[in-house]
mmCIF file of C-alpha atoms in Angstrom:
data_model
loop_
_atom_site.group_PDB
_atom_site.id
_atom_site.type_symbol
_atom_site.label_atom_id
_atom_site.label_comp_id
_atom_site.label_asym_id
_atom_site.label_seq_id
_atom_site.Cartn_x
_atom_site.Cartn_y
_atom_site.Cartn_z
ATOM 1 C CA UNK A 1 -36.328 -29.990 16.802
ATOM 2 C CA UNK A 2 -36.301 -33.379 15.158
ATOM 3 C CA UNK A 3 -38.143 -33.849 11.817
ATOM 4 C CA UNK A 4 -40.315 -36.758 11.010
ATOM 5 C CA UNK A 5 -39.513 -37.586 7.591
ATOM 6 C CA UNK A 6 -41.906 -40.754 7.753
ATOM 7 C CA UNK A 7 -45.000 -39.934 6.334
ATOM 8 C CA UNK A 8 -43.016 -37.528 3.350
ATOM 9 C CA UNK A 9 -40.562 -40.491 2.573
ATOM 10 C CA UNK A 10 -44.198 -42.506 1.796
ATOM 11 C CA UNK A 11 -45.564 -39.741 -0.184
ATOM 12 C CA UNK A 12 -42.583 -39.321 -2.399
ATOM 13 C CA UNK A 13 -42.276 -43.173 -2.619
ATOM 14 C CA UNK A 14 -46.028 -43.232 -3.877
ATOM 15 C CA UNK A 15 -45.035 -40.731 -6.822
ATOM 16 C CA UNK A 16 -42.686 -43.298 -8.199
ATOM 17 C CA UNK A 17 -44.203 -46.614 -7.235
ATOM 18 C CA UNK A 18 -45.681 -48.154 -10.166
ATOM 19 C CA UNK A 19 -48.152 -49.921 -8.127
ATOM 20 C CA UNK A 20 -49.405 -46.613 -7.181
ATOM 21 C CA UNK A 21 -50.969 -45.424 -11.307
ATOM 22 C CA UNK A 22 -53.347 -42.911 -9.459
ATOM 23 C CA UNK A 23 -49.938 -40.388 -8.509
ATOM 24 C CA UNK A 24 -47.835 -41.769 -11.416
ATOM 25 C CA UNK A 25 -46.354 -38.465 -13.676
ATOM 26 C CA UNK A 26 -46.466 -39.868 -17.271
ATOM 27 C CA UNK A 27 -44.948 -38.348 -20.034
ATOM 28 C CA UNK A 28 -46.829 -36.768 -22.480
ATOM 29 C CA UNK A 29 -46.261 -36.280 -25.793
ATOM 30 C CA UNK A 30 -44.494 -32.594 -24.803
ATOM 31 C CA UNK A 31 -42.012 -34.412 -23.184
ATOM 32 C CA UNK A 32 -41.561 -37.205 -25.619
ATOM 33 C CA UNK A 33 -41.118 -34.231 -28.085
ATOM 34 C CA UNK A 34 -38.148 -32.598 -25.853
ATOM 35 C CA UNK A 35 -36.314 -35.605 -25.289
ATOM 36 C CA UNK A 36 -36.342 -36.718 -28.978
ATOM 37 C CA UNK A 37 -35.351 -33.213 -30.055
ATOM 38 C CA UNK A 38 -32.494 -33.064 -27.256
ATOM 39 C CA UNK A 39 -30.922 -36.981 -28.651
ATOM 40 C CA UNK A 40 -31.306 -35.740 -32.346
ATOM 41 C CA UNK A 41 -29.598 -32.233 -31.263
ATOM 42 C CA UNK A 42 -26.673 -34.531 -29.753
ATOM 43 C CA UNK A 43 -26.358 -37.065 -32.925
ATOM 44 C CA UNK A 44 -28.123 -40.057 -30.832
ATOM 45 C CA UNK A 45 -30.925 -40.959 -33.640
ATOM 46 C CA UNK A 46 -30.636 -44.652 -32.397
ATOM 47 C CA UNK A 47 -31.328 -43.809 -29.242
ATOM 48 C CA UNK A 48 -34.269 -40.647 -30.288
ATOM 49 C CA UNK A 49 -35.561 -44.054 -32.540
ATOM 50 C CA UNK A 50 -36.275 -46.068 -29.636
ATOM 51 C CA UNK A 51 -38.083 -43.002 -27.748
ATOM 52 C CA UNK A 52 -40.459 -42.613 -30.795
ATOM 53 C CA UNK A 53 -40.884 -46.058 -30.565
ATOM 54 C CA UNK A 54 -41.710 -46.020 -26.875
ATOM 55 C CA UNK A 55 -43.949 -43.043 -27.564
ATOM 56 C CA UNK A 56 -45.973 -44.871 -30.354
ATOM 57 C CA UNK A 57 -46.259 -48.012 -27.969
ATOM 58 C CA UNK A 58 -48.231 -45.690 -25.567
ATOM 59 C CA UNK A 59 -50.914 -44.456 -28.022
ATOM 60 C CA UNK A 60 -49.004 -41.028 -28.458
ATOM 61 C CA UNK A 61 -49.418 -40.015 -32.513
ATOM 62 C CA UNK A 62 -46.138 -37.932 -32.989
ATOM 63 C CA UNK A 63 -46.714 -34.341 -34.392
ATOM 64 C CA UNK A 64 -45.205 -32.825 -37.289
ATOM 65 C CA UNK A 65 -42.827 -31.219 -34.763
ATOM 66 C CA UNK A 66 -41.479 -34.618 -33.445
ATOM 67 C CA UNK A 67 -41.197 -35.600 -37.707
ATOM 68 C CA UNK A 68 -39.001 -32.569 -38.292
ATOM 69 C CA UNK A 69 -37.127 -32.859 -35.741
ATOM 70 C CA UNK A 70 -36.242 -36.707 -37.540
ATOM 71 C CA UNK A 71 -35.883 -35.370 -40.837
ATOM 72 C CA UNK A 72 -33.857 -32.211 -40.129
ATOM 73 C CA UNK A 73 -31.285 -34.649 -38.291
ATOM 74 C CA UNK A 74 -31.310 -36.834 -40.882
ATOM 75 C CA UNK A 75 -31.063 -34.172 -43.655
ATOM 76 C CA UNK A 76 -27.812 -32.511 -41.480
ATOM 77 C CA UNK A 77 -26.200 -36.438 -41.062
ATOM 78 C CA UNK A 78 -26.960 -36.947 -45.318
ATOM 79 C CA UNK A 79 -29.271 -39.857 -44.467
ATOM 80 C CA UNK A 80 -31.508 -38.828 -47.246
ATOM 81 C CA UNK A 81 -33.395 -41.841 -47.790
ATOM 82 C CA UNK A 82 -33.883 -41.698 -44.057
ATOM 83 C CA UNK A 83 -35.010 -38.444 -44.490
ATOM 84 C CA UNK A 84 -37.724 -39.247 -46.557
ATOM 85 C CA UNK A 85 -38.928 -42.728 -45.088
ATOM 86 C CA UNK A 86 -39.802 -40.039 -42.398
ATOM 87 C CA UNK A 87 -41.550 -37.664 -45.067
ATOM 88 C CA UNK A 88 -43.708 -40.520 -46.153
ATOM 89 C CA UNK A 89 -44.552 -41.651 -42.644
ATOM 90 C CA UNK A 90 -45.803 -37.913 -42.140
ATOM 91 C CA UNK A 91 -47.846 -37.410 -44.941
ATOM 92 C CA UNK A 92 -49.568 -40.949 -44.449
ATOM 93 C CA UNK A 93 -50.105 -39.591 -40.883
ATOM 94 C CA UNK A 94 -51.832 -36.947 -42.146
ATOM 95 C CA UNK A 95 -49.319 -33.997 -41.086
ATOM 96 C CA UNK A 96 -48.852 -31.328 -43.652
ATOM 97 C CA UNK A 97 -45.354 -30.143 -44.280
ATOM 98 C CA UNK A 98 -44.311 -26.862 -42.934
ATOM 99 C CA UNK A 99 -41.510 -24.529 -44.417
ATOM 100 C CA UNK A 100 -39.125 -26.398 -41.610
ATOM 101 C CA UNK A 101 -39.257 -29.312 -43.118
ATOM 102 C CA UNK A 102 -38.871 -27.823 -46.834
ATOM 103 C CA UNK A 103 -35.723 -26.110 -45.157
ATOM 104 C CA UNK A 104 -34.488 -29.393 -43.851
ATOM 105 C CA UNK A 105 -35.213 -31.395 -47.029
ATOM 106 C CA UNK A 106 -33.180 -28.913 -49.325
ATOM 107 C CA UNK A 107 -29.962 -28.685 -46.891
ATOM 108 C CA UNK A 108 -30.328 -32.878 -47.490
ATOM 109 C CA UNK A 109 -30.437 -32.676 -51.065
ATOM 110 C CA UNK A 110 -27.971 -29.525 -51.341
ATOM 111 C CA UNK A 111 -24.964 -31.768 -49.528
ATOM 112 C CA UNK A 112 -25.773 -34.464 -52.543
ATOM 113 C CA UNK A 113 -25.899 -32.005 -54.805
ATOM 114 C CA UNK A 114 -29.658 -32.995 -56.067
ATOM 115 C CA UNK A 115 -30.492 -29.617 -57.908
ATOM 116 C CA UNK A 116 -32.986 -30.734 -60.040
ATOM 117 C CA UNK A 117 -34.712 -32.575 -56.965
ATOM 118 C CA UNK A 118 -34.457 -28.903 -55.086
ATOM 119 C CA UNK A 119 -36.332 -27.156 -57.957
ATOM 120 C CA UNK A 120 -38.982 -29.816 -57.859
ATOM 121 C CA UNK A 121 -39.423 -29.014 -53.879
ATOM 122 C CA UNK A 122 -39.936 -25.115 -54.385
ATOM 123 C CA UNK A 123 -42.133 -25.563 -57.134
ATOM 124 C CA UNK A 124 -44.186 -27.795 -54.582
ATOM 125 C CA UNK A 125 -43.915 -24.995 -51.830
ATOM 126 C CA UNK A 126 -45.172 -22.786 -54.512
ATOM 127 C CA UNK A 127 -48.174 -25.164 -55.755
ATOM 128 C CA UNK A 128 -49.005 -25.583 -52.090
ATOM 129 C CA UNK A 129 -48.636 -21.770 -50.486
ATOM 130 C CA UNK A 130 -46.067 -22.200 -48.761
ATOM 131 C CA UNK A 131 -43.754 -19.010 -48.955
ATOM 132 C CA UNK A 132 -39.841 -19.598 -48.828
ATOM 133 C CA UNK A 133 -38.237 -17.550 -46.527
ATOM 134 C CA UNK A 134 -34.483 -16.403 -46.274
ATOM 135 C CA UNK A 135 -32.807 -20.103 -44.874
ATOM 136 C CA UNK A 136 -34.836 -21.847 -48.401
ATOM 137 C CA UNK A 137 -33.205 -19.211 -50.236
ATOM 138 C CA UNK A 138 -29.286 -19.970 -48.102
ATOM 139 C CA UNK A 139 -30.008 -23.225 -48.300
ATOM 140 C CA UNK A 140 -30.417 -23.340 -52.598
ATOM 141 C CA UNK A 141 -27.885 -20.234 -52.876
ATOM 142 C CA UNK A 142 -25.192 -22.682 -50.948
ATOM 143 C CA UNK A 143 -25.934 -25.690 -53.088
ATOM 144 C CA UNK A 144 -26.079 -23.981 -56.906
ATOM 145 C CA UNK A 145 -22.734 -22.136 -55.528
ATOM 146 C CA UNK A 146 -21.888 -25.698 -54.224
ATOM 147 C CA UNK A 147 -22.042 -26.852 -57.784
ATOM 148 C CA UNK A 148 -20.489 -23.672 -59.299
ATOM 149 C CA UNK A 149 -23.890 -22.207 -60.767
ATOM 150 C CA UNK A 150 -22.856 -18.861 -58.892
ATOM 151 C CA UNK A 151 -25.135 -16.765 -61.419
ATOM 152 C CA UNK A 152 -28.321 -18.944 -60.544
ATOM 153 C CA UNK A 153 -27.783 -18.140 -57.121
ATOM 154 C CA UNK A 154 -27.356 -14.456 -57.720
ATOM 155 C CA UNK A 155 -30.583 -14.502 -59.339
ATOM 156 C CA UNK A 156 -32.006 -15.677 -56.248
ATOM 157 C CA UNK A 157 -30.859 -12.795 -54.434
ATOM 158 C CA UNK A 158 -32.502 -10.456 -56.926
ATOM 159 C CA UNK A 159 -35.926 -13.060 -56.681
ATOM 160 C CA UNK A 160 -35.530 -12.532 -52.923
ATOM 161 C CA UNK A 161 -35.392 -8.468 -52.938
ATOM 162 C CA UNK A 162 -38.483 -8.232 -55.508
ATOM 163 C CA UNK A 163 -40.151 -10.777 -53.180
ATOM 164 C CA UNK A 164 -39.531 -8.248 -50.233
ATOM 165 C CA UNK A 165 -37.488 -11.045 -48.231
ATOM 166 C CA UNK A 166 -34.420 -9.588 -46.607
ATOM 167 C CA UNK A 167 -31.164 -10.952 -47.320
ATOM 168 C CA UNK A 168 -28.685 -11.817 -44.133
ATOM 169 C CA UNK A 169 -25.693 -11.314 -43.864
ATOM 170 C CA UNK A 170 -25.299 -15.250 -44.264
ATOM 171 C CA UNK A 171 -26.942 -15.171 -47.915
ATOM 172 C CA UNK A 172 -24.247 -12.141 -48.937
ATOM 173 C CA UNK A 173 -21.215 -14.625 -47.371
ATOM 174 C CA UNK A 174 -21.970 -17.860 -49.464
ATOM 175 C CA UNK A 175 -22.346 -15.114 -52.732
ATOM 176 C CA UNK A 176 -18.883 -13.767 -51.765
ATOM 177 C CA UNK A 177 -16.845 -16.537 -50.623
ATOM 178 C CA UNK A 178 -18.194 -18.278 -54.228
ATOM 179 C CA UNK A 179 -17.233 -15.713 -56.405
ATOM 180 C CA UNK A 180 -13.777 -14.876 -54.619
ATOM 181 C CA UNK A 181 -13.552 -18.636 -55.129
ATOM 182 C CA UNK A 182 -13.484 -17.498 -58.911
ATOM 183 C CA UNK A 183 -12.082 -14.680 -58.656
ATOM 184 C CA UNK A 184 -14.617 -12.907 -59.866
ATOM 185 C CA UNK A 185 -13.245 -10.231 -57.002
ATOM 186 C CA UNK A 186 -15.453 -7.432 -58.694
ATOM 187 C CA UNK A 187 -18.598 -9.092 -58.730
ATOM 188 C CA UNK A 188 -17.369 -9.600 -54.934
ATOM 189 C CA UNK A 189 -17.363 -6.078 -54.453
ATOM 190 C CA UNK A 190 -20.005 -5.260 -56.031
ATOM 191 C CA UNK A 191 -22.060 -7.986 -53.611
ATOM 192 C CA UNK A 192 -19.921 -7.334 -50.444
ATOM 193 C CA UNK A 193 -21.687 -2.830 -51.173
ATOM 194 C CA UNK A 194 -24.973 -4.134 -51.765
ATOM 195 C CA UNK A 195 -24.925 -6.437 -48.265
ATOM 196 C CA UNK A 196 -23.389 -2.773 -46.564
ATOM 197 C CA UNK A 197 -26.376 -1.091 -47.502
ATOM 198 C CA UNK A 198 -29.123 -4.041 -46.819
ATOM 199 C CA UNK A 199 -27.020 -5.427 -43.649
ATOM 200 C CA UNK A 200 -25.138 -2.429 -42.256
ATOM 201 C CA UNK A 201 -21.333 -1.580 -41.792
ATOM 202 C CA UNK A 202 -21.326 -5.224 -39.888
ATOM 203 C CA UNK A 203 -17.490 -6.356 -38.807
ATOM 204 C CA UNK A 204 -18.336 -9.555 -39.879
ATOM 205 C CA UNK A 205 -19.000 -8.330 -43.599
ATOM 206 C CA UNK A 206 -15.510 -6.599 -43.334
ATOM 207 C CA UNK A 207 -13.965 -9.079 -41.815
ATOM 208 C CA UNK A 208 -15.114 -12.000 -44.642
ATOM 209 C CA UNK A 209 -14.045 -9.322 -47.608
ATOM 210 C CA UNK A 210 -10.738 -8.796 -46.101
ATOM 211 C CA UNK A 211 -9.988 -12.614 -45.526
ATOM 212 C CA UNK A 212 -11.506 -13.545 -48.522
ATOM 213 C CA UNK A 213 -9.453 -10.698 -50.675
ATOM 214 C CA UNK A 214 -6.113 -12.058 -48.649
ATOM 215 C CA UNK A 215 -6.620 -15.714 -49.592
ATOM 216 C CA UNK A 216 -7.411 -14.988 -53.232
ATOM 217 C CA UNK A 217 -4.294 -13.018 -53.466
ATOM 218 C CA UNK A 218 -5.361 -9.241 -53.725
ATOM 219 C CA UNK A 219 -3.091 -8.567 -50.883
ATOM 220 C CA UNK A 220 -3.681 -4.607 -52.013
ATOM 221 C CA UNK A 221 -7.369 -4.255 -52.094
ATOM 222 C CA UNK A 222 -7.601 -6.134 -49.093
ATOM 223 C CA UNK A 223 -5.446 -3.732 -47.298
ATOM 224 C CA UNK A 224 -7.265 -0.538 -48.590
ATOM 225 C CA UNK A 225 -10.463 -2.515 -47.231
ATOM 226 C CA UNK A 226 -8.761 -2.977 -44.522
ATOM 227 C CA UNK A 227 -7.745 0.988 -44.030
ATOM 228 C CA UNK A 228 -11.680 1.641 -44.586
ATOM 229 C CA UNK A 229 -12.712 -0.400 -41.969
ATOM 230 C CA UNK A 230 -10.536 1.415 -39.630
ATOM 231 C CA UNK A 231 -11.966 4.518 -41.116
ATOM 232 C CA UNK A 232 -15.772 3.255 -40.273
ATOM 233 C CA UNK A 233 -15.320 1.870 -36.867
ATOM 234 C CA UNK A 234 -12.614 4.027 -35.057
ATOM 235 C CA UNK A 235 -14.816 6.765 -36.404
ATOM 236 C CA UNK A 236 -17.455 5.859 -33.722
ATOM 237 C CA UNK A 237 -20.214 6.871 -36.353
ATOM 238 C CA UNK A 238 -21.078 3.258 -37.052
ATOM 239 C CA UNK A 239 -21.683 0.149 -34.733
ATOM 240 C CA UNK A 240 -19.600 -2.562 -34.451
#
């Protein structure tokens, strides 16, 4: 049976013709949002620029999704200034910062190593209501580590368990790695039990411990952690 692809060939033509703006599919600002957010994900902010650029040309006000998207990826590449040439853009647009764009703003300012800048932005989240979670409190841990202020960032862990905010097992790593770093290998310990007990027997905890133990030297307390974790996990008892 032959097909008669005529009157379908003009129909699908008429989607795509721009002389045809009754069956045009314009993109709205969802998909101006996906596409920016997909070149920023890949490192193409020239190119996710020109889209917001585009988008603004066609009366489309960007959200404050679209602006975090910017600053995060300009935060993660150290464009700080960037960063916030963005922030100021926002506010005058009349979007409110959320606790993404806190997040991204103190990863910036962490790689530069702007601590009292990153005090002055929690104090704002505070002044405004706007609770940290547990990436604010990573992202500040990493940086006053960062800058060898390892006690400050323990302090946040304590502020963080009074504020009932669960610790990950990526806020008991950067306390770890920074006092093995000093080999303050007690105070290691001492962490590495308390993220057992709030994390669970987790391989990766064991696994950091051990490597960290092995590259600070303490060949024989990383083996009896070693002989533990056997213990633990060929037991069965525990997950892996």
């Amino acid at each position: 049976m032959e097909v008669q692809l005529g009157h379908l060939g003009n129909s699908f033509v008429g989607l795509v013709d721009d002389s045809n703006n009754g069956n045009k599919c314009l993109p709205d600002l969802i998909s101006y949002s996906t596409i920016i957010s997909g070149l920023c994900k890949a490192g193409r902010l020239d190119e996710a620029k020109k889209k917001f650029m585009e988008m603004m040309g066609k009366n489309l006000h960007p959200d404050s999704v679209i602006y975090d998207t910017f600053i995060h990826s300009f935060c993660k590449q150290g464009r700080i200034a960037s960063a916030f040439r963005v922030l100021k853009d926002m506010e005058k647009k009349g979007c409110n910062k959320s606790i993404q764009t806190y997040n991204s703003l103190i990863l910036g300012l962490g790689s530069k190593k702007q601590i009292f800048e990153i005090y002055g932005l929690m104090n704002e989240m505070k002044e405004r209501g706007v609770p940290p979670d547990v990436c604010t409190y990573n992202n500040m841990m990493n940086c006053l580590c960062d800058v060898e202020r390892v006690k400050d960032a323990t302090s946040l862990l304590d502020e963080m368990l009074q504020k009932g905010i669960s610790p990950n097992i990526s806020t008991f790593s950067i306390l770890i790695k920074a006092f093995c770093k000093s080999c303050d290998f007690g105070v290691a310990q001492e962490v590495f039990d308390i993220a057992l007990s709030v994390c669970g027997h987790k391989e990766s905890l064991y696994s950091l411990m051990f490597n960290e133990l092995l590259a600070g030297g303490e060949v024989s307390k990383a083996t009896e952690l070693f002989e533990e974790a056997s213990e633990v996990f060929l037991s069965g008892e525990l997950p892996l």
